[in-house]
Short mmCIF file of C-alpha atoms and ligand atoms in Angstrom, two decimals:
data_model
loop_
_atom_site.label_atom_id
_atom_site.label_comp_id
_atom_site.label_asym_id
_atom_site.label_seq_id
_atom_site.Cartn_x
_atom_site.Cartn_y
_atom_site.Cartn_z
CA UNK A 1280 13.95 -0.86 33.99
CA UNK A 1281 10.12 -0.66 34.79
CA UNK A 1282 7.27 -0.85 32.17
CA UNK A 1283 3.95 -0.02 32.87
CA UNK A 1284 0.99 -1.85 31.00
CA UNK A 1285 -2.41 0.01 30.41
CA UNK A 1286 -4.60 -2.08 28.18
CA UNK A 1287 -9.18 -2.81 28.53
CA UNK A 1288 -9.22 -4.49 25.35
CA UNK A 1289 -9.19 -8.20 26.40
CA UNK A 1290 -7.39 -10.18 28.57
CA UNK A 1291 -3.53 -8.68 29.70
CA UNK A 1292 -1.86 -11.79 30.77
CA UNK A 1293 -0.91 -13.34 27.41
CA UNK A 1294 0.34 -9.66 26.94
CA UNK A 1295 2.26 -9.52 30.18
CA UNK A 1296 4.03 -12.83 29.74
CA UNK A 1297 4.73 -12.08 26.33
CA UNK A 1298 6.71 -8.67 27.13
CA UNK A 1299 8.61 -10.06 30.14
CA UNK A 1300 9.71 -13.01 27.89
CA UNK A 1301 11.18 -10.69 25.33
CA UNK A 1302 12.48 -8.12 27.80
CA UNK A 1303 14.17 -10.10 30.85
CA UNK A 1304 15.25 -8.34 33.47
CA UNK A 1305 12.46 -5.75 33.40
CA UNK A 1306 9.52 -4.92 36.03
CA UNK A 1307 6.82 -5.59 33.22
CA UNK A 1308 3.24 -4.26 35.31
CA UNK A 1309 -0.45 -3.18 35.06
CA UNK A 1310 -1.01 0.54 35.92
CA UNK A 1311 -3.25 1.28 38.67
CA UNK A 1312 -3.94 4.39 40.60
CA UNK A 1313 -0.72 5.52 42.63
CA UNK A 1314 1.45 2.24 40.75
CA UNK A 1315 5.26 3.64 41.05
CA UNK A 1316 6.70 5.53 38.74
CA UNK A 1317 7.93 4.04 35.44
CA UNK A 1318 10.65 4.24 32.40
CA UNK A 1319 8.20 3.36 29.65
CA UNK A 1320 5.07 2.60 29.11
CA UNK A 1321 3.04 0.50 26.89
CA UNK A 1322 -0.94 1.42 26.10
CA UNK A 1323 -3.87 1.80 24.36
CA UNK A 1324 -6.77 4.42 24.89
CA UNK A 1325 -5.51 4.82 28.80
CA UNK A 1326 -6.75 7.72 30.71
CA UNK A 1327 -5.57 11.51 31.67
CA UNK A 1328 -4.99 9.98 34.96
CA UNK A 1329 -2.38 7.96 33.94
CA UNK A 1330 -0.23 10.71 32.25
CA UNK A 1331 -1.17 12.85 35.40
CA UNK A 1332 0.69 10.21 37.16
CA UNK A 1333 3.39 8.99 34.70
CA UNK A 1334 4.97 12.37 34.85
CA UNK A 1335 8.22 10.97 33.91
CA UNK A 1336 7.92 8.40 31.01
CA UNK A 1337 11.12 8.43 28.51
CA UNK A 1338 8.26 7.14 25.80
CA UNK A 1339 4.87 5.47 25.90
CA UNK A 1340 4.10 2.61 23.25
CA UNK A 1341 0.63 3.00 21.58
CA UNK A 1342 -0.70 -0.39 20.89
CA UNK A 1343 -2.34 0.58 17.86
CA UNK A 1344 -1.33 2.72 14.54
CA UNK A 1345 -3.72 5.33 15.12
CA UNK A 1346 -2.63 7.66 18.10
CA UNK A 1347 -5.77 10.12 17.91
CA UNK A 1348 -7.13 8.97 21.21
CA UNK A 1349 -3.42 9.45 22.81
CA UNK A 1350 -3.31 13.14 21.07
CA UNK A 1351 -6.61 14.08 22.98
CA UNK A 1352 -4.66 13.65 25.95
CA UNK A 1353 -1.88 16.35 28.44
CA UNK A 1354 1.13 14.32 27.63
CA UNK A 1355 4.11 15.49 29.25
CA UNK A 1356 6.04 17.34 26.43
CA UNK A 1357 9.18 15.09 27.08
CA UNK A 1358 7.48 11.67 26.66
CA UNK A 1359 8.28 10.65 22.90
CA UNK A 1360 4.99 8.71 21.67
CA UNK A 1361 5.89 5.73 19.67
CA UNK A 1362 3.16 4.72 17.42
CA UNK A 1363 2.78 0.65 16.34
CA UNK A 1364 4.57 0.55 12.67
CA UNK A 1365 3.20 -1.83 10.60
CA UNK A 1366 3.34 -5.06 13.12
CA UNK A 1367 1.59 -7.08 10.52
CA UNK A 1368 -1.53 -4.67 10.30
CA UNK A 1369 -0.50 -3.50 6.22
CA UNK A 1370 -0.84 -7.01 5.09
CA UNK A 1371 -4.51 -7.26 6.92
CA UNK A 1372 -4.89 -3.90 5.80
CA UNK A 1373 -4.45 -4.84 2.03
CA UNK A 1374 -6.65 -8.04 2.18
CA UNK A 1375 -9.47 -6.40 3.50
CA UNK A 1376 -8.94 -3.41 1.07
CA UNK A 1377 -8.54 -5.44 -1.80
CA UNK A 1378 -11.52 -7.77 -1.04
CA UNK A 1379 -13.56 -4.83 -0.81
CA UNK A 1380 -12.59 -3.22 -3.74
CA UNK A 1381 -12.83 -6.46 -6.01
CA UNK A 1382 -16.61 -7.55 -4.04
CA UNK A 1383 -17.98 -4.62 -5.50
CA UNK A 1384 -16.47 -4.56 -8.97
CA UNK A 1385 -17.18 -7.96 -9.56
CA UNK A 1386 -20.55 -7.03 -8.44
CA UNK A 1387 -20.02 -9.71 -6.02
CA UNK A 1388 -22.97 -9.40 -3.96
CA UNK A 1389 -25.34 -9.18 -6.23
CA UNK A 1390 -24.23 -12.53 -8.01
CA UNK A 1391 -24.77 -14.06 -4.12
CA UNK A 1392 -28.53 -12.49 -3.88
CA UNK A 1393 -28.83 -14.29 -7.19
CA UNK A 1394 -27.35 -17.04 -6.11
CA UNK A 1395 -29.72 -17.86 -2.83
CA UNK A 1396 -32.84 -17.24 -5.15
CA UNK A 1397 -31.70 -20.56 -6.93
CA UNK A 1398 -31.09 -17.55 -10.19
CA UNK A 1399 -27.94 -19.11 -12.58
CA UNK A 1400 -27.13 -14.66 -13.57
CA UNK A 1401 -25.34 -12.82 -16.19
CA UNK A 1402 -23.87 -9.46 -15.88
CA UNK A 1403 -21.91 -7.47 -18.39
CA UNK A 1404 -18.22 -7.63 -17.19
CA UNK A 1405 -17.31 -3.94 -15.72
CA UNK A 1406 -14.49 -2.18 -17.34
CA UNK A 1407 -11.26 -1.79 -14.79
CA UNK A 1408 -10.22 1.63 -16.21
CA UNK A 1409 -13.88 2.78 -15.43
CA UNK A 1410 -12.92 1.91 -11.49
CA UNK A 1411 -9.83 4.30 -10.71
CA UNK A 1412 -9.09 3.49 -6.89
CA UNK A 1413 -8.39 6.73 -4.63
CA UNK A 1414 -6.02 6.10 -1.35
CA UNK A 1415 -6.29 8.53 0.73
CA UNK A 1416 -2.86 8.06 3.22
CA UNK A 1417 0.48 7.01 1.84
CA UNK A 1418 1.99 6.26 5.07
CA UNK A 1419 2.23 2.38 6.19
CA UNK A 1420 -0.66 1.53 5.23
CA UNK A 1421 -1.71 3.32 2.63
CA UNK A 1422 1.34 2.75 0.66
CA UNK A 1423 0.88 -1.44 1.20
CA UNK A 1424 -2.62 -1.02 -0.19
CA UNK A 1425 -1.91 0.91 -3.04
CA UNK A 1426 0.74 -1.98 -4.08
CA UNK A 1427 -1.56 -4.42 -3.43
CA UNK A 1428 -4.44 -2.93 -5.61
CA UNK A 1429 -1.59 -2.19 -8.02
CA UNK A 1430 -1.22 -6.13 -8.56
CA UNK A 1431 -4.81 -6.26 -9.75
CA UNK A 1432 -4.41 -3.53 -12.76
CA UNK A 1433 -6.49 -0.90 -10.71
CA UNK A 1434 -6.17 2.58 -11.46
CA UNK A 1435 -4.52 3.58 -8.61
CA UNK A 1436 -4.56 7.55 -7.35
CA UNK A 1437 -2.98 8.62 -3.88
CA UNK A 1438 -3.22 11.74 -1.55
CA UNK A 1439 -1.10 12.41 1.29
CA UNK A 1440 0.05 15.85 2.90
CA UNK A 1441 3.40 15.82 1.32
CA UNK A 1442 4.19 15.40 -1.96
CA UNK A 1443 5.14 11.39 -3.07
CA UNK A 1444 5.76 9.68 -6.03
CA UNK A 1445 5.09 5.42 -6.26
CA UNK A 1446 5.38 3.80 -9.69
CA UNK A 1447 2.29 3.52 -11.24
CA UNK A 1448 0.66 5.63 -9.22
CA UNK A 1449 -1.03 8.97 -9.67
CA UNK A 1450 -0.03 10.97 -6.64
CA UNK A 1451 -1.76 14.36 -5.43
CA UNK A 1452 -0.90 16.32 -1.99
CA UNK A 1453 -2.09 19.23 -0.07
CA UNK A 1454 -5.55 20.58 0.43
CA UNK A 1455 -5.12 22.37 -3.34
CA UNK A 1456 -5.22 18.84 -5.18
CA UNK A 1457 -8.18 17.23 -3.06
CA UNK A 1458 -10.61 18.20 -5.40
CA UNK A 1459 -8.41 16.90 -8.34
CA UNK A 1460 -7.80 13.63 -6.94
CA UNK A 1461 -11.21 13.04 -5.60
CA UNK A 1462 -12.52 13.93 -9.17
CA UNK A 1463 -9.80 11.23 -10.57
CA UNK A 1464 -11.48 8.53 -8.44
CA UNK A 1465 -14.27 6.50 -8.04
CA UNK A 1466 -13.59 4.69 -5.24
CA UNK A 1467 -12.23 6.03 -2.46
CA UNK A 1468 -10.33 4.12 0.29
CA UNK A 1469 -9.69 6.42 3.22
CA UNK A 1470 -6.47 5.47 5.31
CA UNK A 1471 -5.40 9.04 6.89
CA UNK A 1472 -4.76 9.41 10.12
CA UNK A 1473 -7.34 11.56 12.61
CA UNK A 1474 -5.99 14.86 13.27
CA UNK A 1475 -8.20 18.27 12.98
CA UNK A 1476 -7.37 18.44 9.52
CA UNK A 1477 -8.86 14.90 8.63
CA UNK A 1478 -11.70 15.18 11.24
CA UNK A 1479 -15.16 14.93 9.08
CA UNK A 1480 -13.09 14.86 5.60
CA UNK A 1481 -15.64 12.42 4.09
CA UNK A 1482 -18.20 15.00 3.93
CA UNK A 1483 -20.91 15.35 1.72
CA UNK A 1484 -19.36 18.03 -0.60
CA UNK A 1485 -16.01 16.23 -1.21
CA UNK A 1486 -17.94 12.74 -1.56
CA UNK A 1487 -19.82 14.62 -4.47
CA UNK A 1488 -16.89 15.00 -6.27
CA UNK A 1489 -16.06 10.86 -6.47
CA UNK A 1490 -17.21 9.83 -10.09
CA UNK A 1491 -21.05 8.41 -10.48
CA UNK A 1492 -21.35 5.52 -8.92
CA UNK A 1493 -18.80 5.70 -6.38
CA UNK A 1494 -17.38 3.26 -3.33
CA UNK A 1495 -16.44 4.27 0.15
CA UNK A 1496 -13.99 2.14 2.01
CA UNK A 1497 -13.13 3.97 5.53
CA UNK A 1498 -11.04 1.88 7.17
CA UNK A 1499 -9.15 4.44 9.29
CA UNK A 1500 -11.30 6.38 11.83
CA UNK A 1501 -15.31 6.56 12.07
CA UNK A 1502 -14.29 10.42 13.15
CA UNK A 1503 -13.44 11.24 9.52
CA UNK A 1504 -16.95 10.20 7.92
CA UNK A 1505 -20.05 12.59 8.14
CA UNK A 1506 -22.41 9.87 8.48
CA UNK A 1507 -25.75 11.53 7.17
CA UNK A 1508 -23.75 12.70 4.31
CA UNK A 1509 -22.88 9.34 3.34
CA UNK A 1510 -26.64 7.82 3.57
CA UNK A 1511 -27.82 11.10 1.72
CA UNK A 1512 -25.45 10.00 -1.12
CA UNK A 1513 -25.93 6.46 -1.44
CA UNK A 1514 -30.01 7.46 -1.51
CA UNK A 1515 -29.45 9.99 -3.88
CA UNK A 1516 -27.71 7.48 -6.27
CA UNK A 1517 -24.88 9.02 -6.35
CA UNK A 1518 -22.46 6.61 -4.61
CA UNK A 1519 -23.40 3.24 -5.12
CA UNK A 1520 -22.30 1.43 -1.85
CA UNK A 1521 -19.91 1.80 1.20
CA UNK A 1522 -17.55 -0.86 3.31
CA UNK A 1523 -17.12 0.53 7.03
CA UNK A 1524 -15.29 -1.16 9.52
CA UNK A 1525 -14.36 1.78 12.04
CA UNK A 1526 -17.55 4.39 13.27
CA UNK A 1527 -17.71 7.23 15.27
CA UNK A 1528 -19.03 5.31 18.27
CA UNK A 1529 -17.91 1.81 18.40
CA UNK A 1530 -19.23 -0.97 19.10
CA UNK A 1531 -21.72 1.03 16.04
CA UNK A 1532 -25.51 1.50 18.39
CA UNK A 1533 -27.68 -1.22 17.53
CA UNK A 1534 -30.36 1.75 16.34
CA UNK A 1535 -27.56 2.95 13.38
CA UNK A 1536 -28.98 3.37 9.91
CA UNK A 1537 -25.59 1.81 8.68
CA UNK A 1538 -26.46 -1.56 10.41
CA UNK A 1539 -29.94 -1.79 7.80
CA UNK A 1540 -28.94 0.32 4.70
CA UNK A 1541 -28.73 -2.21 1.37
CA UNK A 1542 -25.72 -0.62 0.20
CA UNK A 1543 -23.42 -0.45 3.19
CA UNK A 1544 -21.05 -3.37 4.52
CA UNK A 1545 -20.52 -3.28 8.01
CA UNK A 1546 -17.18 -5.12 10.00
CA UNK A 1547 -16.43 -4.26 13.50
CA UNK A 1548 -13.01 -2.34 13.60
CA UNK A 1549 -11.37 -6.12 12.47
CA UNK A 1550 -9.54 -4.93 8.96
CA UNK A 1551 -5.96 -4.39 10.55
CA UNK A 1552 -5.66 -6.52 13.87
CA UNK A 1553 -2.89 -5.57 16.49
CA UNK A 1554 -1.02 -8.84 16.40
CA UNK A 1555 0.22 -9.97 19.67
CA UNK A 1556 3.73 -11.78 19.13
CA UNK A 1557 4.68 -8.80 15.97
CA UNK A 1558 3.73 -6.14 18.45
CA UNK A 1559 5.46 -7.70 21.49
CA UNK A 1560 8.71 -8.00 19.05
CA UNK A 1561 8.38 -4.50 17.88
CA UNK A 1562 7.75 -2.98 20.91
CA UNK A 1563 10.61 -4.42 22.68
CA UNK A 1564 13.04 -4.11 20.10
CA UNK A 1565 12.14 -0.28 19.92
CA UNK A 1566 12.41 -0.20 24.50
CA UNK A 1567 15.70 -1.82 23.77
CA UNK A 1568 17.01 0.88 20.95
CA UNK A 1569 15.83 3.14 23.24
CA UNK A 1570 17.15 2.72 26.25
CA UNK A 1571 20.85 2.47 24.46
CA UNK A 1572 19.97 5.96 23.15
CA UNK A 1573 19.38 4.90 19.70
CA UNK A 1574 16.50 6.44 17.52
CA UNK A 1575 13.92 4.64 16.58
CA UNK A 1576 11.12 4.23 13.74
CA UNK A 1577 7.71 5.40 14.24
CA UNK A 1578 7.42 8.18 16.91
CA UNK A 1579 4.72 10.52 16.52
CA UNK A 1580 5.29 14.48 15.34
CA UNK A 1581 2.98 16.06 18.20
CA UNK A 1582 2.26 19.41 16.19
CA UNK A 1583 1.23 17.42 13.02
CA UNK A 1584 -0.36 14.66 15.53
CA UNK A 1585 0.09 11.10 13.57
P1 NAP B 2782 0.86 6.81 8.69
O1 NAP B 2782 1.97 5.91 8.32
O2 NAP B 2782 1.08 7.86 9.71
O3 NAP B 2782 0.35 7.48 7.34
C1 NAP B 2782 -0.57 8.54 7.34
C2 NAP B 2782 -0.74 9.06 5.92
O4 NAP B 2782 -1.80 10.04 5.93
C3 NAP B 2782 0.52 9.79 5.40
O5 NAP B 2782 0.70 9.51 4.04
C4 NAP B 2782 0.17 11.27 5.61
O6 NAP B 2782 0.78 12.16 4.69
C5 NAP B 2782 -1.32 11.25 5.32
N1 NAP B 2782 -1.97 12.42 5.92
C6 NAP B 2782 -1.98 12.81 7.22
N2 NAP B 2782 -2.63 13.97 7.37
C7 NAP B 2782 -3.01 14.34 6.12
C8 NAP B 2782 -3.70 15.47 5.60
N3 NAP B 2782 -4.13 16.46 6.40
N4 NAP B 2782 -3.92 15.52 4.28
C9 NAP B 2782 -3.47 14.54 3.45
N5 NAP B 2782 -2.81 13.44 3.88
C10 NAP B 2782 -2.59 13.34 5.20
O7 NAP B 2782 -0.40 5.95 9.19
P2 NAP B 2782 -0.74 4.43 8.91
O8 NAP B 2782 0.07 3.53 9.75
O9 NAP B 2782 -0.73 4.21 7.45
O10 NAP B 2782 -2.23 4.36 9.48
C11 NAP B 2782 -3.25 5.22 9.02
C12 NAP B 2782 -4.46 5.17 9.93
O11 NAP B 2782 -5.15 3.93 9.77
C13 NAP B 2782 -4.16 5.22 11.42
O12 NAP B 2782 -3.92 6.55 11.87
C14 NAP B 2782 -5.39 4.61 12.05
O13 NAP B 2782 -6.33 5.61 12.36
C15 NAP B 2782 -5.95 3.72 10.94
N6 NAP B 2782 -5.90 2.31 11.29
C16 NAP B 2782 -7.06 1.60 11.30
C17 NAP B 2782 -7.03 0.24 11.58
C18 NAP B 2782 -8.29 -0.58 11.56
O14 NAP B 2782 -8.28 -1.73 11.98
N7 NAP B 2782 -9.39 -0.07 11.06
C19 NAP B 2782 -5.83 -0.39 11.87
C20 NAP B 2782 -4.67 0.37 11.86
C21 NAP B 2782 -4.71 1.72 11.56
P3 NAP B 2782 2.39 12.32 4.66
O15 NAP B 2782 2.89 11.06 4.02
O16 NAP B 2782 2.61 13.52 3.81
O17 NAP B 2782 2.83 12.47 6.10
C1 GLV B 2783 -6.35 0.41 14.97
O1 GLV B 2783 -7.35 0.97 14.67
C2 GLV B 2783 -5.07 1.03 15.02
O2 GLV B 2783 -4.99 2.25 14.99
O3 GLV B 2783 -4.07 0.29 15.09
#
């Protein structure tokens, strides 16, 4: 069996040994230009060139959750794309969630700015019921935050395309309850995928319809955020603050009004790593499935395109 390997993110020999370790036996190799034809392949953010070439591929492995930069490309219809499921990124995922969620109920920062002008502070605890939390995404991720925020008496509301129902939580679905559920929450955690039905979703009239004083967490792509919208928002008083970790152009330009506004957080595309040994483990056990014939979890619908 032959893999190829197309990965710029850091250094590919840890990955290499890793994936010829777990799958012995198999021609585990970096794709270059003209490299020979393989079964699978294992990527993330790899050019048209390589699908151009890779005519053949029974499946390619996204390294990452999100396959939006993989659905930009020709893919052969008969390559199955296998996005990463989970692979320890839902417990990250819920930590940084959480931490943003409870840093800006607990007022969190402000008790630090207090705290470096030598200034012993008192605030009036905030009420939890007054802080509904808003998921949008019930898939992997989505679901693990919405337990986790669950555990801290949160208000919890969730959208998703389909209809889903999750103890405790107050689901909506389809374009006809948006406006219901973003009325029903205050902060709003977006964890969709990036299709062309999510693209610029956090736009300025749907962010209006958060309660006063809401919270943006986008943690999913910087593609779904209109980014003057947001700053509008925040200036008008409206929305009182915003945690971003993922932006439209990353690394975020050094010149970006979200680096310097007061009442944004920025993180650089850190809240769910891709894990090396879980994703090794996954991947391998999913090339293994496959090549027996069986099915396995997590391959992408290419109409719906997540
Ligand atoms: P997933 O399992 O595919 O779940 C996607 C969820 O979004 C599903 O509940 C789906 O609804 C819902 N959805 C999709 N299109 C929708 C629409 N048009 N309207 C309403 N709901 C819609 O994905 P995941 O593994 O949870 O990951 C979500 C995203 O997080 C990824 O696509 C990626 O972009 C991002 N991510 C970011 C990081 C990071 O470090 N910042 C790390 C990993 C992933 P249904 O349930 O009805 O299908
Ligand atoms: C990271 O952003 C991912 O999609 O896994």
């Amino acid at each position: 069996m032959k893999i190829t390997f197309y990965w710029t993110d850091g250094r590919t020999e840890p990955w290499l040994d890793g994936f010829r370790a777990a799958l012995p036996g198999t021609e585990f190799t970096p794709w270059v230009p003209g490299a020979p034809a393989a079964d699978y392949a294992v990527v993330w953010s790899p050019p048209q060139a390589f699908f151009d070439e890779q005519t053949q591929l029974k499946a390619v492995f996204n390294m990452g959750a999100g396959v939006d930069a993989l659905m930009k490309l020709n893919i052969p219809a008969l390559t199955q794309v296998v996005r990463l499921d989970d692979a320890g990124m839902s417990v990250q995922m819920a930590e940084y969630v959480c931490h943003a969620v409870i840093r800006h109920f607990r007022e969190l920062d402000a008790y630090e700015a207090d705290t470096r002008a030598g200034k012993w502070s008192y605030r009036k605890p905030r009420v939890r019921t007054d802080f509904p939390v808003g998921v949008m995404g019930l898939g992997v991720l989505g679901t693990r935050v919405v337990q986790a925020l669950k555990r801290f008496d949160f208000p919890v509301n969730a959208w998703s395309r389909s209809p889903k129902a999750l103890d405790g939580v107050r689901g909506f679905a389809g374009t006809e309850q948006l406006d219901d559920f973003l009325a029903a929450s205050k902060v709003l955690v977006c964890l969709m995928p990036l299709t062309p039905e999510t693209q610029d979703i956090l736009n300025h009239r749907n962010l209006s319809l958060l309660q006063p004083g809401g919270y943006v967490i986008n943690v999913a792509r910087g593609g779904h955020l209109v980014d003057d919208d947001l700053i509008a928002l925040l200036d008008s008083g409206h929305l009182a603050g915003a945690t971003l970790d993922v932006f439209r152009q990353e690394p975020l330009p050094s010149a970006h009004p979200f680096w310097q506004h007061p009442n944004i957080t920025v993180t650089p595309h850190t809240s769910a790593r891709t894990l090396r040994e879980e994703s090794i483990a996954q991947i391998a056990s999913k090339i293994t499935a496959m090549a027996q014939g069986l099915p396995v979890a997590g391959v992408v619908g290419r109409a719906r395109g997540y």
